[in-house]
Amino acid sequence: MLGVETVLIIAFDRLLGVVIPNVYRLINKWIYIGTTMFAAMVYAGWGLYEIYKLAVAQPNRMVIPFIGEAEHDFLMIFFANIVMFNLINLLCYFAIWIILKMRKNLRDTSMKKIVKSLIMISLVVFFGWTVCSSVQLVISFVFHVPEIPFTFLSVYFGVTVHGSLSVNYLILYKFSKDYKKALRKQLNDLCWFVTRKHIVHDMSTTHVTEVKLSKFVTNVTNVAEMY
């Protein structure tokens, strides 16, 4: 639960730095970070307390051994909060992008690209969580699916969440030269481990030279080139 709040706090922090940069520079960083992290910890603590109350109220209840079963009756509130936090996070980055677009004296295009990549990441994550949460709500309150099928359906549609998080790598690869170089360095290490050959000879550029590698490594290179 703590991760979603901290991601939202980072979005607020970036928005604050863009809207009121002069005031932002004067903020005491220790007090600022301590306050925001305390707020996130309070929310996570509230969630833990609600889970504890459910466990105490039904100590002998049989459940399927999945992480989501810890929340159980609290699960829908948890999902609704995640969707809401992700939506606010997305709106923050949209606001940052609009503000940067309106500033005609801003010549740093790298900043705009970073914001664009963050918007794409937030949009994909929001979509993944929204699909998962919507399915949970529909099968629970509309179709009243029994507990065991409900659990398995939740796991299947939970793939959208994992997919939206894992695709962040490709989004950053597309929009950021620094991330592109970092990924290709990792591919270099992977290929050296498998074949004792490098696919990137000049790490100062993003050019990948063609070498004869195993089918496995060639496929990895093709995926990198595709994106």
PDB file of C-alpha atoms in Angstrom:
ATOM      1  CA  MET A   1       0.000   0.000   0.000  1.00  0.00           C
ATOM      2  CA  LEU A   2       2.913   2.322   0.690  1.00  0.00           C
ATOM      3  CA  GLY A   3       4.190   2.273  -2.897  1.00  0.00           C
ATOM      4  CA  VAL A   4       1.152   3.927  -4.496  1.00  0.00           C
ATOM      5  CA  GLU A   5       1.175   6.804  -2.008  1.00  0.00           C
ATOM      6  CA  THR A   6       4.882   7.484  -2.474  1.00  0.00           C
ATOM      7  CA  VAL A   7       4.455   7.552  -6.274  1.00  0.00           C
ATOM      8  CA  LEU A   8       1.674  10.124  -5.819  1.00  0.00           C
ATOM      9  CA  ILE A   9       3.868  12.138  -3.448  1.00  0.00           C
ATOM     10  CA  ILE A  10       6.622  12.222  -6.087  1.00  0.00           C
ATOM     11  CA  ALA A  11       4.098  13.523  -8.645  1.00  0.00           C
ATOM     12  CA  PHE A  12       2.971  16.263  -6.225  1.00  0.00           C
ATOM     13  CA  ASP A  13       6.607  17.111  -5.558  1.00  0.00           C
ATOM     14  CA  ARG A  14       7.342  17.557  -9.271  1.00  0.00           C
ATOM     15  CA  LEU A  15       4.186  19.615  -9.761  1.00  0.00           C
ATOM     16  CA  LEU A  16       5.131  21.850  -6.846  1.00  0.00           C
ATOM     17  CA  GLY A  17       8.618  22.361  -8.275  1.00  0.00           C
ATOM     18  CA  VAL A  18       7.149  23.458 -11.614  1.00  0.00           C
ATOM     19  CA  VAL A  19       4.318  25.668 -10.300  1.00  0.00           C
ATOM     20  CA  ILE A  20       6.219  27.542  -7.566  1.00  0.00           C
ATOM     21  CA  PRO A  21       9.935  26.868  -8.163  1.00  0.00           C
ATOM     22  CA  ASN A  22      11.155  29.831  -6.083  1.00  0.00           C
ATOM     23  CA  VAL A  23       9.189  28.745  -3.013  1.00  0.00           C
ATOM     24  CA  TYR A  24      10.098  25.109  -3.625  1.00  0.00           C
ATOM     25  CA  ARG A  25      13.830  25.879  -3.380  1.00  0.00           C
ATOM     26  CA  LEU A  26      13.347  27.419   0.075  1.00  0.00           C
ATOM     27  CA  ILE A  27      11.524  24.440   1.591  1.00  0.00           C
ATOM     28  CA  ASN A  28      13.397  22.576   4.305  1.00  0.00           C
ATOM     29  CA  LYS A  29      14.019  19.231   2.625  1.00  0.00           C
ATOM     30  CA  TRP A  30      14.176  17.185   5.843  1.00  0.00           C
ATOM     31  CA  ILE A  31      10.856  18.540   7.125  1.00  0.00           C
ATOM     32  CA  TYR A  32       9.305  18.220   3.668  1.00  0.00           C
ATOM     33  CA  ILE A  33      10.381  14.607   3.119  1.00  0.00           C
ATOM     34  CA  GLY A  34       9.553  13.672   6.708  1.00  0.00           C
ATOM     35  CA  THR A  35       6.038  15.122   6.440  1.00  0.00           C
ATOM     36  CA  THR A  36       5.228  13.448   3.130  1.00  0.00           C
ATOM     37  CA  MET A  37       6.590  10.070   4.222  1.00  0.00           C
ATOM     38  CA  PHE A  38       4.710  10.350   7.521  1.00  0.00           C
ATOM     39  CA  ALA A  39       1.465  10.922   5.590  1.00  0.00           C
ATOM     40  CA  ALA A  40       2.154   7.841   3.455  1.00  0.00           C
ATOM     41  CA  MET A  41       2.970   5.775   6.556  1.00  0.00           C
ATOM     42  CA  VAL A  42      -0.260   6.898   8.231  1.00  0.00           C
ATOM     43  CA  TYR A  43      -2.299   5.713   5.255  1.00  0.00           C
ATOM     44  CA  ALA A  44      -0.440   2.392   5.144  1.00  0.00           C
ATOM     45  CA  GLY A  45      -0.899   2.039   8.905  1.00  0.00           C
ATOM     46  CA  TRP A  46      -4.634   2.642   8.560  1.00  0.00           C
ATOM     47  CA  GLY A  47      -4.834  -0.120   5.954  1.00  0.00           C
ATOM     48  CA  LEU A  48      -2.873  -2.485   8.192  1.00  0.00           C
ATOM     49  CA  TYR A  49      -5.200  -1.678  11.105  1.00  0.00           C
ATOM     50  CA  GLU A  50      -8.288  -2.466   9.000  1.00  0.00           C
ATOM     51  CA  ILE A  51      -6.737  -5.784   7.945  1.00  0.00           C
ATOM     52  CA  TYR A  52      -5.955  -6.577  11.587  1.00  0.00           C
ATOM     53  CA  LYS A  53      -9.573  -5.873  12.596  1.00  0.00           C
ATOM     54  CA  LEU A  54     -10.811  -8.287   9.921  1.00  0.00           C
ATOM     55  CA  ALA A  55      -8.427 -10.981  11.145  1.00  0.00           C
ATOM     56  CA  VAL A  56      -9.470 -10.524  14.784  1.00  0.00           C
ATOM     57  CA  ALA A  57     -13.187 -10.513  13.942  1.00  0.00           C
ATOM     58  CA  GLN A  58     -12.930 -13.784  11.962  1.00  0.00           C
ATOM     59  CA  PRO A  59      -9.954 -15.716  13.398  1.00  0.00           C
ATOM     60  CA  ASN A  60     -11.109 -19.106  12.078  1.00  0.00           C
ATOM     61  CA  ARG A  61     -12.116 -18.039   8.587  1.00  0.00           C
ATOM     62  CA  MET A  62     -10.671 -20.250   5.856  1.00  0.00           C
ATOM     63  CA  VAL A  63      -9.130 -18.292   2.986  1.00  0.00           C
ATOM     64  CA  ILE A  64      -7.187 -19.046  -0.180  1.00  0.00           C
ATOM     65  CA  PRO A  65      -3.446 -18.330   0.350  1.00  0.00           C
ATOM     66  CA  PHE A  66      -3.161 -15.217  -1.825  1.00  0.00           C
ATOM     67  CA  ILE A  67      -1.854 -11.801  -0.801  1.00  0.00           C
ATOM     68  CA  GLY A  68      -5.195 -10.168  -1.589  1.00  0.00           C
ATOM     69  CA  GLU A  69      -6.947 -12.394   0.940  1.00  0.00           C
ATOM     70  CA  ALA A  70      -5.315 -10.399   3.733  1.00  0.00           C
ATOM     71  CA  GLU A  71      -7.516  -7.423   2.830  1.00  0.00           C
ATOM     72  CA  HIS A  72     -10.590  -9.524   1.976  1.00  0.00           C
ATOM     73  CA  ASP A  73     -13.607  -7.301   2.808  1.00  0.00           C
ATOM     74  CA  PHE A  74     -11.292  -4.279   2.697  1.00  0.00           C
ATOM     75  CA  LEU A  75     -10.087  -5.243  -0.796  1.00  0.00           C
ATOM     76  CA  MET A  76     -12.591  -3.146  -2.782  1.00  0.00           C
ATOM     77  CA  ILE A  77     -11.756  -0.008  -0.812  1.00  0.00           C
ATOM     78  CA  PHE A  78      -8.091  -0.747  -1.410  1.00  0.00           C
ATOM     79  CA  PHE A  79      -8.606  -1.078  -5.181  1.00  0.00           C
ATOM     80  CA  ALA A  80     -10.765   2.056  -5.345  1.00  0.00           C
ATOM     81  CA  ASN A  81      -8.065   4.040  -3.537  1.00  0.00           C
ATOM     82  CA  ILE A  82      -5.360   2.766  -5.885  1.00  0.00           C
ATOM     83  CA  VAL A  83      -7.355   3.801  -8.964  1.00  0.00           C
ATOM     84  CA  MET A  84      -8.020   7.225  -7.416  1.00  0.00           C
ATOM     85  CA  PHE A  85      -4.346   7.748  -6.512  1.00  0.00           C
ATOM     86  CA  ASN A  86      -3.203   6.713  -9.989  1.00  0.00           C
ATOM     87  CA  LEU A  87      -5.729   9.085 -11.580  1.00  0.00           C
ATOM     88  CA  ILE A  88      -4.503  12.006  -9.444  1.00  0.00           C
ATOM     89  CA  ASN A  89      -0.931  11.031 -10.299  1.00  0.00           C
ATOM     90  CA  LEU A  90      -1.794  11.114 -14.011  1.00  0.00           C
ATOM     91  CA  LEU A  91      -3.498  14.509 -13.686  1.00  0.00           C
ATOM     92  CA  CYS A  92      -0.418  15.919 -11.922  1.00  0.00           C
ATOM     93  CA  TYR A  93       1.832  14.979 -14.835  1.00  0.00           C
ATOM     94  CA  PHE A  94      -0.689  16.314 -17.350  1.00  0.00           C
ATOM     95  CA  ALA A  95      -0.667  19.613 -15.440  1.00  0.00           C
ATOM     96  CA  ILE A  96       3.151  19.670 -15.486  1.00  0.00           C
ATOM     97  CA  TRP A  97       3.184  19.003 -19.229  1.00  0.00           C
ATOM     98  CA  ILE A  98       0.664  21.806 -19.910  1.00  0.00           C
ATOM     99  CA  ILE A  99       2.640  24.272 -17.774  1.00  0.00           C
ATOM    100  CA  LEU A 100       5.886  23.419 -19.575  1.00  0.00           C
ATOM    101  CA  LYS A 101       4.174  23.778 -22.960  1.00  0.00           C
ATOM    102  CA  MET A 102       2.927  27.244 -21.986  1.00  0.00           C
ATOM    103  CA  ARG A 103       6.407  28.420 -21.018  1.00  0.00           C
ATOM    104  CA  LYS A 104       7.760  29.595 -24.346  1.00  0.00           C
ATOM    105  CA  ASN A 105      11.177  30.468 -22.882  1.00  0.00           C
ATOM    106  CA  LEU A 106      11.810  26.847 -21.916  1.00  0.00           C
ATOM    107  CA  ARG A 107      14.275  25.469 -24.444  1.00  0.00           C
ATOM    108  CA  ASP A 108      15.157  22.264 -22.597  1.00  0.00           C
ATOM    109  CA  THR A 109      13.365  19.643 -24.693  1.00  0.00           C
ATOM    110  CA  SER A 110      14.759  16.822 -22.536  1.00  0.00           C
ATOM    111  CA  MET A 111      12.549  17.963 -19.659  1.00  0.00           C
ATOM    112  CA  LYS A 112       9.468  17.780 -21.888  1.00  0.00           C
ATOM    113  CA  LYS A 113      10.454  14.289 -23.034  1.00  0.00           C
ATOM    114  CA  ILE A 114      10.847  13.145 -19.437  1.00  0.00           C
ATOM    115  CA  VAL A 115       7.403  14.496 -18.558  1.00  0.00           C
ATOM    116  CA  LYS A 116       5.927  12.847 -21.657  1.00  0.00           C
ATOM    117  CA  SER A 117       7.402   9.492 -20.634  1.00  0.00           C
ATOM    118  CA  LEU A 118       6.037   9.910 -17.098  1.00  0.00           C
ATOM    119  CA  ILE A 119       2.587  10.688 -18.505  1.00  0.00           C
ATOM    120  CA  MET A 120       2.721   7.543 -20.640  1.00  0.00           C
ATOM    121  CA  ILE A 121       3.822   5.436 -17.674  1.00  0.00           C
ATOM    122  CA  SER A 122       1.089   6.887 -15.435  1.00  0.00           C
ATOM    123  CA  LEU A 123      -1.513   6.350 -18.156  1.00  0.00           C
ATOM    124  CA  VAL A 124      -0.526   2.708 -18.691  1.00  0.00           C
ATOM    125  CA  VAL A 125      -0.430   1.976 -14.942  1.00  0.00           C
ATOM    126  CA  PHE A 126      -3.790   3.688 -14.453  1.00  0.00           C
ATOM    127  CA  PHE A 127      -5.279   1.589 -17.260  1.00  0.00           C
ATOM    128  CA  GLY A 128      -3.888  -1.644 -15.788  1.00  0.00           C
ATOM    129  CA  TRP A 129      -5.229  -0.986 -12.305  1.00  0.00           C
ATOM    130  CA  THR A 130      -8.578   0.265 -13.638  1.00  0.00           C
ATOM    131  CA  VAL A 131      -9.143  -2.908 -15.671  1.00  0.00           C
ATOM    132  CA  CYS A 132      -8.230  -5.120 -12.716  1.00  0.00           C
ATOM    133  CA  SER A 133     -10.352  -3.162 -10.232  1.00  0.00           C
ATOM    134  CA  SER A 134     -13.352  -2.925 -12.579  1.00  0.00           C
ATOM    135  CA  VAL A 135     -13.336  -6.681 -13.120  1.00  0.00           C
ATOM    136  CA  GLN A 136     -13.148  -7.236  -9.356  1.00  0.00           C
ATOM    137  CA  LEU A 137     -16.124  -4.953  -8.750  1.00  0.00           C
ATOM    138  CA  VAL A 138     -18.246  -6.453 -11.539  1.00  0.00           C
ATOM    139  CA  ILE A 139     -17.684 -10.118 -10.667  1.00  0.00           C
ATOM    140  CA  SER A 140     -18.187  -9.406  -6.974  1.00  0.00           C
ATOM    141  CA  PHE A 141     -21.212  -7.083  -6.864  1.00  0.00           C
ATOM    142  CA  VAL A 142     -22.935  -7.758 -10.203  1.00  0.00           C
ATOM    143  CA  PHE A 143     -22.437 -11.473 -10.811  1.00  0.00           C
ATOM    144  CA  HIS A 144     -21.810 -12.472  -7.164  1.00  0.00           C
ATOM    145  CA  VAL A 145     -19.153 -14.984  -8.180  1.00  0.00           C
ATOM    146  CA  PRO A 146     -18.260 -17.479  -5.394  1.00  0.00           C
ATOM    147  CA  GLU A 147     -15.015 -16.976  -3.501  1.00  0.00           C
ATOM    148  CA  ILE A 148     -12.785 -19.548  -5.223  1.00  0.00           C
ATOM    149  CA  PRO A 149     -13.683 -18.597  -8.853  1.00  0.00           C
ATOM    150  CA  PHE A 150     -13.495 -14.940  -7.783  1.00  0.00           C
ATOM    151  CA  THR A 151      -9.928 -15.448  -6.580  1.00  0.00           C
ATOM    152  CA  PHE A 152      -8.793 -17.105  -9.792  1.00  0.00           C
ATOM    153  CA  LEU A 153     -10.502 -14.491 -11.987  1.00  0.00           C
ATOM    154  CA  SER A 154      -8.816 -11.778  -9.939  1.00  0.00           C
ATOM    155  CA  VAL A 155      -5.443 -13.410 -10.520  1.00  0.00           C
ATOM    156  CA  TYR A 156      -6.032 -13.720 -14.270  1.00  0.00           C
ATOM    157  CA  PHE A 157      -7.073 -10.100 -14.712  1.00  0.00           C
ATOM    158  CA  GLY A 158      -4.327  -9.009 -12.327  1.00  0.00           C
ATOM    159  CA  VAL A 159      -1.995  -9.654 -15.252  1.00  0.00           C
ATOM    160  CA  THR A 160      -3.001  -6.197 -16.531  1.00  0.00           C
ATOM    161  CA  VAL A 161      -1.385  -4.655 -13.448  1.00  0.00           C
ATOM    162  CA  HIS A 162       1.859  -6.598 -13.838  1.00  0.00           C
ATOM    163  CA  GLY A 163       1.909  -5.860 -17.564  1.00  0.00           C
ATOM    164  CA  SER A 164       1.399  -2.134 -17.034  1.00  0.00           C
ATOM    165  CA  LEU A 165       4.272  -2.040 -14.553  1.00  0.00           C
ATOM    166  CA  SER A 166       6.692  -4.088 -16.633  1.00  0.00           C
ATOM    167  CA  VAL A 167       6.080  -2.044 -19.802  1.00  0.00           C
ATOM    168  CA  ASN A 168       7.597   0.986 -18.056  1.00  0.00           C
ATOM    169  CA  TYR A 169      10.994  -0.252 -19.191  1.00  0.00           C
ATOM    170  CA  LEU A 170       9.993  -0.014 -22.846  1.00  0.00           C
ATOM    171  CA  ILE A 171       8.390   3.413 -22.434  1.00  0.00           C
ATOM    172  CA  LEU A 172      11.537   4.833 -20.846  1.00  0.00           C
ATOM    173  CA  TYR A 173      13.613   3.140 -23.547  1.00  0.00           C
ATOM    174  CA  LYS A 174      11.558   4.927 -26.194  1.00  0.00           C
ATOM    175  CA  PHE A 175      11.648   8.414 -24.683  1.00  0.00           C
ATOM    176  CA  SER A 176      14.955   8.614 -22.802  1.00  0.00           C
ATOM    177  CA  LYS A 177      18.461   8.321 -24.272  1.00  0.00           C
ATOM    178  CA  ASP A 178      19.902   7.698 -20.804  1.00  0.00           C
ATOM    179  CA  TYR A 179      17.562   4.776 -20.163  1.00  0.00           C
ATOM    180  CA  LYS A 180      18.222   3.490 -23.677  1.00  0.00           C
ATOM    181  CA  LYS A 181      21.964   3.418 -23.016  1.00  0.00           C
ATOM    182  CA  ALA A 182      21.404   1.782 -19.624  1.00  0.00           C
ATOM    183  CA  LEU A 183      19.218  -0.946 -21.139  1.00  0.00           C
ATOM    184  CA  ARG A 184      21.688  -1.651 -23.910  1.00  0.00           C
ATOM    185  CA  LYS A 185      24.474  -1.873 -21.345  1.00  0.00           C
ATOM    186  CA  GLN A 186      22.404  -4.509 -19.546  1.00  0.00           C
ATOM    187  CA  LEU A 187      21.912  -6.321 -22.852  1.00  0.00           C
ATOM    188  CA  ASN A 188      25.674  -6.115 -23.298  1.00  0.00           C
ATOM    189  CA  ASP A 189      26.226  -7.820 -19.955  1.00  0.00           C
ATOM    190  CA  LEU A 190      23.588 -10.443 -20.738  1.00  0.00           C
ATOM    191  CA  CYS A 191      25.065 -11.239 -24.135  1.00  0.00           C
ATOM    192  CA  TRP A 192      28.584 -11.414 -22.719  1.00  0.00           C
ATOM    193  CA  PHE A 193      27.386 -13.845 -20.056  1.00  0.00           C
ATOM    194  CA  VAL A 194      25.703 -16.075 -22.662  1.00  0.00           C
ATOM    195  CA  THR A 195      28.067 -15.832 -25.662  1.00  0.00           C
ATOM    196  CA  ARG A 196      31.174 -13.979 -24.458  1.00  0.00           C
ATOM    197  CA  LYS A 197      30.453 -11.351 -27.138  1.00  0.00           C
ATOM    198  CA  HIS A 198      29.243  -7.760 -26.943  1.00  0.00           C
ATOM    199  CA  ILE A 199      26.381  -6.347 -29.004  1.00  0.00           C
ATOM    200  CA  VAL A 200      27.238  -2.721 -28.185  1.00  0.00           C
ATOM    201  CA  HIS A 201      30.869  -1.837 -28.840  1.00  0.00           C
ATOM    202  CA  ASP A 202      30.589   1.920 -28.366  1.00  0.00           C
ATOM    203  CA  MET A 203      28.581   2.733 -25.231  1.00  0.00           C
ATOM    204  CA  SER A 204      28.750   6.472 -25.991  1.00  0.00           C
ATOM    205  CA  THR A 205      26.239   5.926 -28.805  1.00  0.00           C
ATOM    206  CA  THR A 206      22.999   4.009 -29.107  1.00  0.00           C
ATOM    207  CA  HIS A 207      24.086   2.139 -32.238  1.00  0.00           C
ATOM    208  CA  VAL A 208      23.999  -1.648 -31.997  1.00  0.00           C
ATOM    209  CA  THR A 209      26.386  -3.488 -34.306  1.00  0.00           C
ATOM    210  CA  GLU A 210      25.344  -6.746 -35.917  1.00  0.00           C
ATOM    211  CA  VAL A 211      27.291  -9.798 -34.769  1.00  0.00           C
ATOM    212  CA  LYS A 212      26.644 -13.488 -35.120  1.00  0.00           C
ATOM    213  CA  LEU A 213      25.066 -14.577 -31.864  1.00  0.00           C
ATOM    214  CA  SER A 214      22.922 -17.381 -30.652  1.00  0.00           C
ATOM    215  CA  LYS A 215      19.241 -17.318 -31.559  1.00  0.00           C
ATOM    216  CA  PHE A 216      18.360 -16.353 -28.000  1.00  0.00           C
ATOM    217  CA  VAL A 217      20.612 -13.302 -27.925  1.00  0.00           C
ATOM    218  CA  THR A 218      19.584 -12.286 -31.446  1.00  0.00           C
ATOM    219  CA  ASN A 219      15.940 -12.260 -30.369  1.00  0.00           C
ATOM    220  CA  VAL A 220      16.804 -10.077 -27.381  1.00  0.00           C
ATOM    221  CA  THR A 221      18.568  -7.626 -29.695  1.00  0.00           C
ATOM    222  CA  ASN A 222      15.623  -7.563 -32.090  1.00  0.00           C
ATOM    223  CA  VAL A 223      13.247  -6.691 -29.250  1.00  0.00           C
ATOM    224  CA  ALA A 224      15.509  -3.809 -28.234  1.00  0.00           C
ATOM    225  CA  GLU A 225      15.707  -2.549 -31.822  1.00  0.00           C
ATOM    226  CA  MET A 226      11.924  -2.832 -32.213  1.00  0.00           C
ATOM    227  CA  TYR A 227      11.352  -0.303 -29.443  1.00  0.00           C
TER     228      TYR A 227
END
